[in-house]
Amino acid sequence: MFCHVTPQQVMGVHNVSSTYHVPLLMKDQGLIDFLAKKLDLASVKITKELKQSGDNLSMRWKALTSGYVKPKIEHGAWLTK
């Protein structure tokens, strides 16, 4: 690469059915782990309640995005895949 970044700093955001899927896509590509390391988040004390709150938010976000699929029109028929 000629842009002076490592491969770990490059995210591939391909077409998704909704922009709400982009954070999940980036998480799957390791963005959270990369940022945690770069920002030294391991040194930050997180209470059990905050961890549970974050896990709950993550589950709700996944549920929100799994229910949202932008319909497509293909050859005059509506598709949701």
PDB file of N, CA and C in Angstrom:
ATOM      1  N   MET A   1       0.838  -1.180   0.000  1.00  0.00           N
ATOM      2  CA  MET A   1       0.000   0.000   0.000  1.00  0.00           C
ATOM      3  C   MET A   1       0.884   1.245   0.000  1.00  0.00           C
ATOM      4  N   PHE A   2       0.379   2.281  -0.586  1.00  0.00           N
ATOM      5  CA  PHE A   2       1.151   3.507  -0.700  1.00  0.00           C
ATOM      6  C   PHE A   2       0.601   4.636   0.159  1.00  0.00           C
ATOM      7  N   CYS A   3      -0.213   4.309   1.136  1.00  0.00           N
ATOM      8  CA  CYS A   3      -0.833   5.380   1.929  1.00  0.00           C
ATOM      9  C   CYS A   3      -0.315   5.409   3.367  1.00  0.00           C
ATOM     10  N   HIS A   4       0.741   4.678   3.667  1.00  0.00           N
ATOM     11  CA  HIS A   4       1.402   4.706   4.966  1.00  0.00           C
ATOM     12  C   HIS A   4       0.516   4.251   6.119  1.00  0.00           C
ATOM     13  N   VAL A   5      -0.336   3.287   5.869  1.00  0.00           N
ATOM     14  CA  VAL A   5      -1.108   2.662   6.946  1.00  0.00           C
ATOM     15  C   VAL A   5      -0.915   1.152   6.846  1.00  0.00           C
ATOM     16  N   THR A   6      -1.072   0.483   7.964  1.00  0.00           N
ATOM     17  CA  THR A   6      -0.941  -0.969   7.969  1.00  0.00           C
ATOM     18  C   THR A   6      -2.249  -1.609   7.498  1.00  0.00           C
ATOM     19  N   PRO A   7      -2.197  -2.860   7.067  1.00  0.00           N
ATOM     20  CA  PRO A   7      -3.433  -3.536   6.654  1.00  0.00           C
ATOM     21  C   PRO A   7      -4.497  -3.583   7.758  1.00  0.00           C
ATOM     22  N   GLN A   8      -4.074  -3.592   9.023  1.00  0.00           N
ATOM     23  CA  GLN A   8      -5.031  -3.607  10.132  1.00  0.00           C
ATOM     24  C   GLN A   8      -5.815  -2.302  10.239  1.00  0.00           C
ATOM     25  N   GLN A   9      -5.319  -1.259   9.608  1.00  0.00           N
ATOM     26  CA  GLN A   9      -5.992   0.033   9.649  1.00  0.00           C
ATOM     27  C   GLN A   9      -6.925   0.253   8.465  1.00  0.00           C
ATOM     28  N   VAL A  10      -7.064  -0.744   7.622  1.00  0.00           N
ATOM     29  CA  VAL A  10      -7.910  -0.622   6.441  1.00  0.00           C
ATOM     30  C   VAL A  10      -9.178  -1.433   6.644  1.00  0.00           C
ATOM     31  N   MET A  11     -10.327  -0.788   6.473  1.00  0.00           N
ATOM     32  CA  MET A  11     -11.616  -1.454   6.599  1.00  0.00           C
ATOM     33  C   MET A  11     -12.263  -1.541   5.230  1.00  0.00           C
ATOM     34  N   GLY A  12     -12.846  -2.668   4.938  1.00  0.00           N
ATOM     35  CA  GLY A  12     -13.590  -2.837   3.696  1.00  0.00           C
ATOM     36  C   GLY A  12     -15.072  -2.741   3.980  1.00  0.00           C
ATOM     37  N   VAL A  13     -15.677  -1.665   3.537  1.00  0.00           N
ATOM     38  CA  VAL A  13     -17.111  -1.476   3.767  1.00  0.00           C
ATOM     39  C   VAL A  13     -17.807  -1.654   2.422  1.00  0.00           C
ATOM     40  N   HIS A  14     -18.281  -2.873   2.216  1.00  0.00           N
ATOM     41  CA  HIS A  14     -18.959  -3.187   0.962  1.00  0.00           C
ATOM     42  C   HIS A  14     -20.431  -2.814   1.060  1.00  0.00           C
ATOM     43  N   ASN A  15     -21.147  -2.988  -0.014  1.00  0.00           N
ATOM     44  CA  ASN A  15     -22.578  -2.672  -0.020  1.00  0.00           C
ATOM     45  C   ASN A  15     -23.315  -3.538   0.988  1.00  0.00           C
ATOM     46  N   VAL A  16     -24.091  -2.887   1.808  1.00  0.00           N
ATOM     47  CA  VAL A  16     -24.929  -3.586   2.779  1.00  0.00           C
ATOM     48  C   VAL A  16     -26.362  -3.114   2.574  1.00  0.00           C
ATOM     49  N   SER A  17     -27.305  -3.896   3.067  1.00  0.00           N
ATOM     50  CA  SER A  17     -28.708  -3.566   2.831  1.00  0.00           C
ATOM     51  C   SER A  17     -29.152  -2.327   3.599  1.00  0.00           C
ATOM     52  N   SER A  18     -28.396  -1.930   4.611  1.00  0.00           N
ATOM     53  CA  SER A  18     -28.735  -0.754   5.403  1.00  0.00           C
ATOM     54  C   SER A  18     -27.465  -0.189   6.022  1.00  0.00           C
ATOM     55  N   THR A  19     -27.415   1.115   6.187  1.00  0.00           N
ATOM     56  CA  THR A  19     -26.253   1.722   6.846  1.00  0.00           C
ATOM     57  C   THR A  19     -26.135   1.281   8.299  1.00  0.00           C
ATOM     58  N   TYR A  20     -27.222   0.779   8.876  1.00  0.00           N
ATOM     59  CA  TYR A  20     -27.184   0.282  10.253  1.00  0.00           C
ATOM     60  C   TYR A  20     -26.299  -0.962  10.378  1.00  0.00           C
ATOM     61  N   HIS A  21     -26.012  -1.628   9.266  1.00  0.00           N
ATOM     62  CA  HIS A  21     -25.164  -2.812   9.286  1.00  0.00           C
ATOM     63  C   HIS A  21     -23.676  -2.462   9.284  1.00  0.00           C
ATOM     64  N   VAL A  22     -23.324  -1.243   8.956  1.00  0.00           N
ATOM     65  CA  VAL A  22     -21.910  -0.854   8.853  1.00  0.00           C
ATOM     66  C   VAL A  22     -21.154  -1.029  10.175  1.00  0.00           C
ATOM     67  N   PRO A  23     -21.675  -0.590  11.327  1.00  0.00           N
ATOM     68  CA  PRO A  23     -20.921  -0.813  12.577  1.00  0.00           C
ATOM     69  C   PRO A  23     -20.655  -2.293  12.854  1.00  0.00           C
ATOM     70  N   LEU A  24     -21.613  -3.155  12.551  1.00  0.00           N
ATOM     71  CA  LEU A  24     -21.403  -4.590  12.757  1.00  0.00           C
ATOM     72  C   LEU A  24     -20.340  -5.126  11.808  1.00  0.00           C
ATOM     73  N   LEU A  25     -20.353  -4.641  10.587  1.00  0.00           N
ATOM     74  CA  LEU A  25     -19.352  -5.045   9.606  1.00  0.00           C
ATOM     75  C   LEU A  25     -17.957  -4.636  10.068  1.00  0.00           C
ATOM     76  N   MET A  26     -17.840  -3.419  10.566  1.00  0.00           N
ATOM     77  CA  MET A  26     -16.544  -2.925  11.034  1.00  0.00           C
ATOM     78  C   MET A  26     -16.088  -3.678  12.280  1.00  0.00           C
ATOM     79  N   LYS A  27     -17.034  -4.016  13.156  1.00  0.00           N
ATOM     80  CA  LYS A  27     -16.690  -4.812  14.339  1.00  0.00           C
ATOM     81  C   LYS A  27     -16.166  -6.178  13.913  1.00  0.00           C
ATOM     82  N   ASP A  28     -16.820  -6.801  12.941  1.00  0.00           N
ATOM     83  CA  ASP A  28     -16.390  -8.108  12.438  1.00  0.00           C
ATOM     84  C   ASP A  28     -14.995  -8.050  11.830  1.00  0.00           C
ATOM     85  N   GLN A  29     -14.593  -6.898  11.344  1.00  0.00           N
ATOM     86  CA  GLN A  29     -13.272  -6.738  10.732  1.00  0.00           C
ATOM     87  C   GLN A  29     -12.206  -6.345  11.756  1.00  0.00           C
ATOM     88  N   GLY A  30     -12.567  -6.289  13.029  1.00  0.00           N
ATOM     89  CA  GLY A  30     -11.578  -6.060  14.081  1.00  0.00           C
ATOM     90  C   GLY A  30     -11.369  -4.623  14.492  1.00  0.00           C
ATOM     91  N   LEU A  31     -12.264  -3.723  14.129  1.00  0.00           N
ATOM     92  CA  LEU A  31     -12.080  -2.317  14.481  1.00  0.00           C
ATOM     93  C   LEU A  31     -12.062  -2.093  15.994  1.00  0.00           C
ATOM     94  N   ILE A  32     -12.932  -2.775  16.714  1.00  0.00           N
ATOM     95  CA  ILE A  32     -12.995  -2.583  18.179  1.00  0.00           C
ATOM     96  C   ILE A  32     -11.672  -2.992  18.822  1.00  0.00           C
ATOM     97  N   ASP A  33     -11.151  -4.148  18.440  1.00  0.00           N
ATOM     98  CA  ASP A  33      -9.886  -4.613  19.012  1.00  0.00           C
ATOM     99  C   ASP A  33      -8.733  -3.677  18.652  1.00  0.00           C
ATOM    100  N   PHE A  34      -8.721  -3.213  17.404  1.00  0.00           N
ATOM    101  CA  PHE A  34      -7.667  -2.303  16.965  1.00  0.00           C
ATOM    102  C   PHE A  34      -7.702  -1.003  17.783  1.00  0.00           C
ATOM    103  N   LEU A  35      -8.888  -0.416  17.919  1.00  0.00           N
ATOM    104  CA  LEU A  35      -9.004   0.834  18.676  1.00  0.00           C
ATOM    105  C   LEU A  35      -8.695   0.632  20.157  1.00  0.00           C
ATOM    106  N   ALA A  36      -9.136  -0.479  20.706  1.00  0.00           N
ATOM    107  CA  ALA A  36      -8.854  -0.757  22.123  1.00  0.00           C
ATOM    108  C   ALA A  36      -7.357  -0.813  22.375  1.00  0.00           C
ATOM    109  N   LYS A  37      -6.628  -1.427  21.442  1.00  0.00           N
ATOM    110  CA  LYS A  37      -5.175  -1.507  21.587  1.00  0.00           C
ATOM    111  C   LYS A  37      -4.527  -0.130  21.413  1.00  0.00           C
ATOM    112  N   LYS A  38      -4.921   0.586  20.358  1.00  0.00           N
ATOM    113  CA  LYS A  38      -4.335   1.902  20.086  1.00  0.00           C
ATOM    114  C   LYS A  38      -4.618   2.910  21.203  1.00  0.00           C
ATOM    115  N   LEU A  39      -5.810   2.824  21.790  1.00  0.00           N
ATOM    116  CA  LEU A  39      -6.200   3.770  22.838  1.00  0.00           C
ATOM    117  C   LEU A  39      -5.889   3.262  24.241  1.00  0.00           C
ATOM    118  N   ASP A  40      -5.269   2.088  24.329  1.00  0.00           N
ATOM    119  CA  ASP A  40      -4.911   1.468  25.608  1.00  0.00           C
ATOM    120  C   ASP A  40      -6.125   1.380  26.545  1.00  0.00           C
ATOM    121  N   LEU A  41      -7.210   0.885  25.994  1.00  0.00           N
ATOM    122  CA  LEU A  41      -8.444   0.795  26.784  1.00  0.00           C
ATOM    123  C   LEU A  41      -8.388  -0.286  27.855  1.00  0.00           C
ATOM    124  N   ALA A  42      -7.402  -1.185  27.783  1.00  0.00           N
ATOM    125  CA  ALA A  42      -7.247  -2.200  28.821  1.00  0.00           C
ATOM    126  C   ALA A  42      -6.913  -1.564  30.162  1.00  0.00           C
ATOM    127  N   SER A  43      -6.355  -0.362  30.137  1.00  0.00           N
ATOM    128  CA  SER A  43      -5.993   0.321  31.384  1.00  0.00           C
ATOM    129  C   SER A  43      -7.182   1.035  32.028  1.00  0.00           C
ATOM    130  N   VAL A  44      -8.307   1.087  31.319  1.00  0.00           N
ATOM    131  CA  VAL A  44      -9.492   1.767  31.839  1.00  0.00           C
ATOM    132  C   VAL A  44     -10.324   0.778  32.649  1.00  0.00           C
ATOM    133  N   LYS A  45     -10.675   1.153  33.860  1.00  0.00           N
ATOM    134  CA  LYS A  45     -11.506   0.305  34.713  1.00  0.00           C
ATOM    135  C   LYS A  45     -12.959   0.394  34.257  1.00  0.00           C
ATOM    136  N   ILE A  46     -13.541  -0.752  33.960  1.00  0.00           N
ATOM    137  CA  ILE A  46     -14.945  -0.817  33.551  1.00  0.00           C
ATOM    138  C   ILE A  46     -15.677  -1.674  34.564  1.00  0.00           C
ATOM    139  N   THR A  47     -16.721  -1.107  35.126  1.00  0.00           N
ATOM    140  CA  THR A  47     -17.490  -1.854  36.117  1.00  0.00           C
ATOM    141  C   THR A  47     -18.278  -2.973  35.445  1.00  0.00           C
ATOM    142  N   LYS A  48     -18.689  -3.923  36.254  1.00  0.00           N
ATOM    143  CA  LYS A  48     -19.494  -5.034  35.759  1.00  0.00           C
ATOM    144  C   LYS A  48     -20.801  -4.526  35.148  1.00  0.00           C
ATOM    145  N   GLU A  49     -21.377  -3.492  35.742  1.00  0.00           N
ATOM    146  CA  GLU A  49     -22.628  -2.926  35.247  1.00  0.00           C
ATOM    147  C   GLU A  49     -22.443  -2.278  33.871  1.00  0.00           C
ATOM    148  N   LEU A  50     -21.349  -1.538  33.696  1.00  0.00           N
ATOM    149  CA  LEU A  50     -21.079  -0.921  32.394  1.00  0.00           C
ATOM    150  C   LEU A  50     -20.822  -1.968  31.317  1.00  0.00           C
ATOM    151  N   LYS A  51     -20.104  -3.033  31.665  1.00  0.00           N
ATOM    152  CA  LYS A  51     -19.850  -4.121  30.719  1.00  0.00           C
ATOM    153  C   LYS A  51     -21.171  -4.759  30.308  1.00  0.00           C
ATOM    154  N   GLN A  52     -22.049  -5.026  31.277  1.00  0.00           N
ATOM    155  CA  GLN A  52     -23.345  -5.617  30.987  1.00  0.00           C
ATOM    156  C   GLN A  52     -24.182  -4.672  30.123  1.00  0.00           C
ATOM    157  N   SER A  53     -24.127  -3.381  30.402  1.00  0.00           N
ATOM    158  CA  SER A  53     -24.860  -2.393  29.620  1.00  0.00           C
ATOM    159  C   SER A  53     -24.378  -2.379  28.165  1.00  0.00           C
ATOM    160  N   GLY A  54     -23.067  -2.448  27.970  1.00  0.00           N
ATOM    161  CA  GLY A  54     -22.502  -2.485  26.622  1.00  0.00           C
ATOM    162  C   GLY A  54     -22.894  -3.754  25.879  1.00  0.00           C
ATOM    163  N   ASP A  55     -22.862  -4.883  26.577  1.00  0.00           N
ATOM    164  CA  ASP A  55     -23.266  -6.152  25.952  1.00  0.00           C
ATOM    165  C   ASP A  55     -24.743  -6.119  25.575  1.00  0.00           C
ATOM    166  N   ASN A  56     -25.564  -5.523  26.436  1.00  0.00           N
ATOM    167  CA  ASN A  56     -26.998  -5.397  26.170  1.00  0.00           C
ATOM    168  C   ASN A  56     -27.238  -4.512  24.946  1.00  0.00           C
ATOM    169  N   LEU A  57     -26.527  -3.402  24.861  1.00  0.00           N
ATOM    170  CA  LEU A  57     -26.649  -2.512  23.713  1.00  0.00           C
ATOM    171  C   LEU A  57     -26.244  -3.223  22.421  1.00  0.00           C
ATOM    172  N   SER A  58     -25.179  -4.002  22.476  1.00  0.00           N
ATOM    173  CA  SER A  58     -24.723  -4.751  21.307  1.00  0.00           C
ATOM    174  C   SER A  58     -25.790  -5.751  20.849  1.00  0.00           C
ATOM    175  N   MET A  59     -26.400  -6.452  21.784  1.00  0.00           N
ATOM    176  CA  MET A  59     -27.453  -7.408  21.424  1.00  0.00           C
ATOM    177  C   MET A  59     -28.657  -6.696  20.816  1.00  0.00           C
ATOM    178  N   ARG A  60     -29.035  -5.548  21.384  1.00  0.00           N
ATOM    179  CA  ARG A  60     -30.178  -4.805  20.847  1.00  0.00           C
ATOM    180  C   ARG A  60     -29.879  -4.265  19.447  1.00  0.00           C
ATOM    181  N   TRP A  61     -28.628  -3.831  19.217  1.00  0.00           N
ATOM    182  CA  TRP A  61     -28.245  -3.320  17.893  1.00  0.00           C
ATOM    183  C   TRP A  61     -28.327  -4.440  16.858  1.00  0.00           C
ATOM    184  N   LYS A  62     -27.823  -5.630  17.215  1.00  0.00           N
ATOM    185  CA  LYS A  62     -27.897  -6.769  16.297  1.00  0.00           C
ATOM    186  C   LYS A  62     -29.351  -7.118  15.983  1.00  0.00           C
ATOM    187  N   ALA A  63     -30.207  -7.071  16.999  1.00  0.00           N
ATOM    188  CA  ALA A  63     -31.627  -7.363  16.789  1.00  0.00           C
ATOM    189  C   ALA A  63     -32.261  -6.308  15.880  1.00  0.00           C
ATOM    190  N   LEU A  64     -31.903  -5.054  16.081  1.00  0.00           N
ATOM    191  CA  LEU A  64     -32.428  -3.974  15.254  1.00  0.00           C
ATOM    192  C   LEU A  64     -32.036  -4.169  13.791  1.00  0.00           C
ATOM    193  N   THR A  65     -30.770  -4.469  13.560  1.00  0.00           N
ATOM    194  CA  THR A  65     -30.302  -4.588  12.182  1.00  0.00           C
ATOM    195  C   THR A  65     -30.781  -5.865  11.514  1.00  0.00           C
ATOM    196  N   SER A  66     -30.986  -6.918  12.278  1.00  0.00           N
ATOM    197  CA  SER A  66     -31.452  -8.160  11.650  1.00  0.00           C
ATOM    198  C   SER A  66     -32.891  -8.020  11.173  1.00  0.00           C
ATOM    199  N   GLY A  67     -33.647  -7.129  11.786  1.00  0.00           N
ATOM    200  CA  GLY A  67     -35.026  -6.909  11.366  1.00  0.00           C
ATOM    201  C   GLY A  67     -35.171  -5.889  10.257  1.00  0.00           C
ATOM    202  N   TYR A  68     -34.085  -5.209   9.907  1.00  0.00           N
ATOM    203  CA  TYR A  68     -34.152  -4.168   8.890  1.00  0.00           C
ATOM    204  C   TYR A  68     -33.429  -4.622   7.638  1.00  0.00           C
ATOM    205  N   VAL A  69     -34.174  -4.954   6.640  1.00  0.00           N
ATOM    206  CA  VAL A  69     -33.606  -5.323   5.345  1.00  0.00           C
ATOM    207  C   VAL A  69     -34.289  -4.467   4.303  1.00  0.00           C
ATOM    208  N   LYS A  70     -33.506  -3.718   3.571  1.00  0.00           N
ATOM    209  CA  LYS A  70     -34.054  -2.839   2.540  1.00  0.00           C
ATOM    210  C   LYS A  70     -34.550  -3.688   1.368  1.00  0.00           C
ATOM    211  N   PRO A  71     -35.831  -3.610   1.037  1.00  0.00           N
ATOM    212  CA  PRO A  71     -36.341  -4.420  -0.076  1.00  0.00           C
ATOM    213  C   PRO A  71     -35.737  -3.989  -1.410  1.00  0.00           C
ATOM    214  N   LYS A  72     -35.554  -4.963  -2.286  1.00  0.00           N
ATOM    215  CA  LYS A  72     -35.026  -4.705  -3.618  1.00  0.00           C
ATOM    216  C   LYS A  72     -36.093  -5.086  -4.639  1.00  0.00           C
ATOM    217  N   ILE A  73     -36.062  -4.413  -5.755  1.00  0.00           N
ATOM    218  CA  ILE A  73     -36.948  -4.777  -6.858  1.00  0.00           C
ATOM    219  C   ILE A  73     -36.098  -5.463  -7.912  1.00  0.00           C
ATOM    220  N   GLU A  74     -36.458  -6.667  -8.248  1.00  0.00           N
ATOM    221  CA  GLU A  74     -35.728  -7.400  -9.266  1.00  0.00           C
ATOM    222  C   GLU A  74     -36.730  -8.001 -10.236  1.00  0.00           C
ATOM    223  N   HIS A  75     -36.673  -7.572 -11.461  1.00  0.00           N
ATOM    224  CA  HIS A  75     -37.567  -8.057 -12.501  1.00  0.00           C
ATOM    225  C   HIS A  75     -39.034  -7.898 -12.103  1.00  0.00           C
ATOM    226  N   GLY A  76     -39.353  -6.761 -11.481  1.00  0.00           N
ATOM    227  CA  GLY A  76     -40.731  -6.463 -11.130  1.00  0.00           C
ATOM    228  C   GLY A  76     -41.235  -7.134  -9.865  1.00  0.00           C
ATOM    229  N   ALA A  77     -40.425  -7.932  -9.198  1.00  0.00           N
ATOM    230  CA  ALA A  77     -40.859  -8.614  -7.961  1.00  0.00           C
ATOM    231  C   ALA A  77     -40.080  -8.051  -6.777  1.00  0.00           C
ATOM    232  N   TRP A  78     -40.748  -7.865  -5.659  1.00  0.00           N
ATOM    233  CA  TRP A  78     -40.090  -7.370  -4.446  1.00  0.00           C
ATOM    234  C   TRP A  78     -39.353  -8.515  -3.778  1.00  0.00           C
ATOM    235  N   LEU A  79     -38.109  -8.265  -3.440  1.00  0.00           N
ATOM    236  CA  LEU A  79     -37.295  -9.258  -2.737  1.00  0.00           C
ATOM    237  C   LEU A  79     -36.770  -8.642  -1.452  1.00  0.00           C
ATOM    238  N   THR A  80     -36.543  -9.453  -0.429  1.00  0.00           N
ATOM    239  CA  THR A  80     -35.974  -8.941   0.813  1.00  0.00           C
ATOM    240  C   THR A  80     -34.626  -9.569   1.108  1.00  0.00           C
ATOM    241  N   LYS A  81     -34.045 -10.238   0.160  1.00  0.00           N
ATOM    242  CA  LYS A  81     -32.723 -10.840   0.371  1.00  0.00           C
ATOM    243  C   LYS A  81     -31.678 -10.077  -0.389  1.00  0.00           C
TER     244      LYS A  81
END
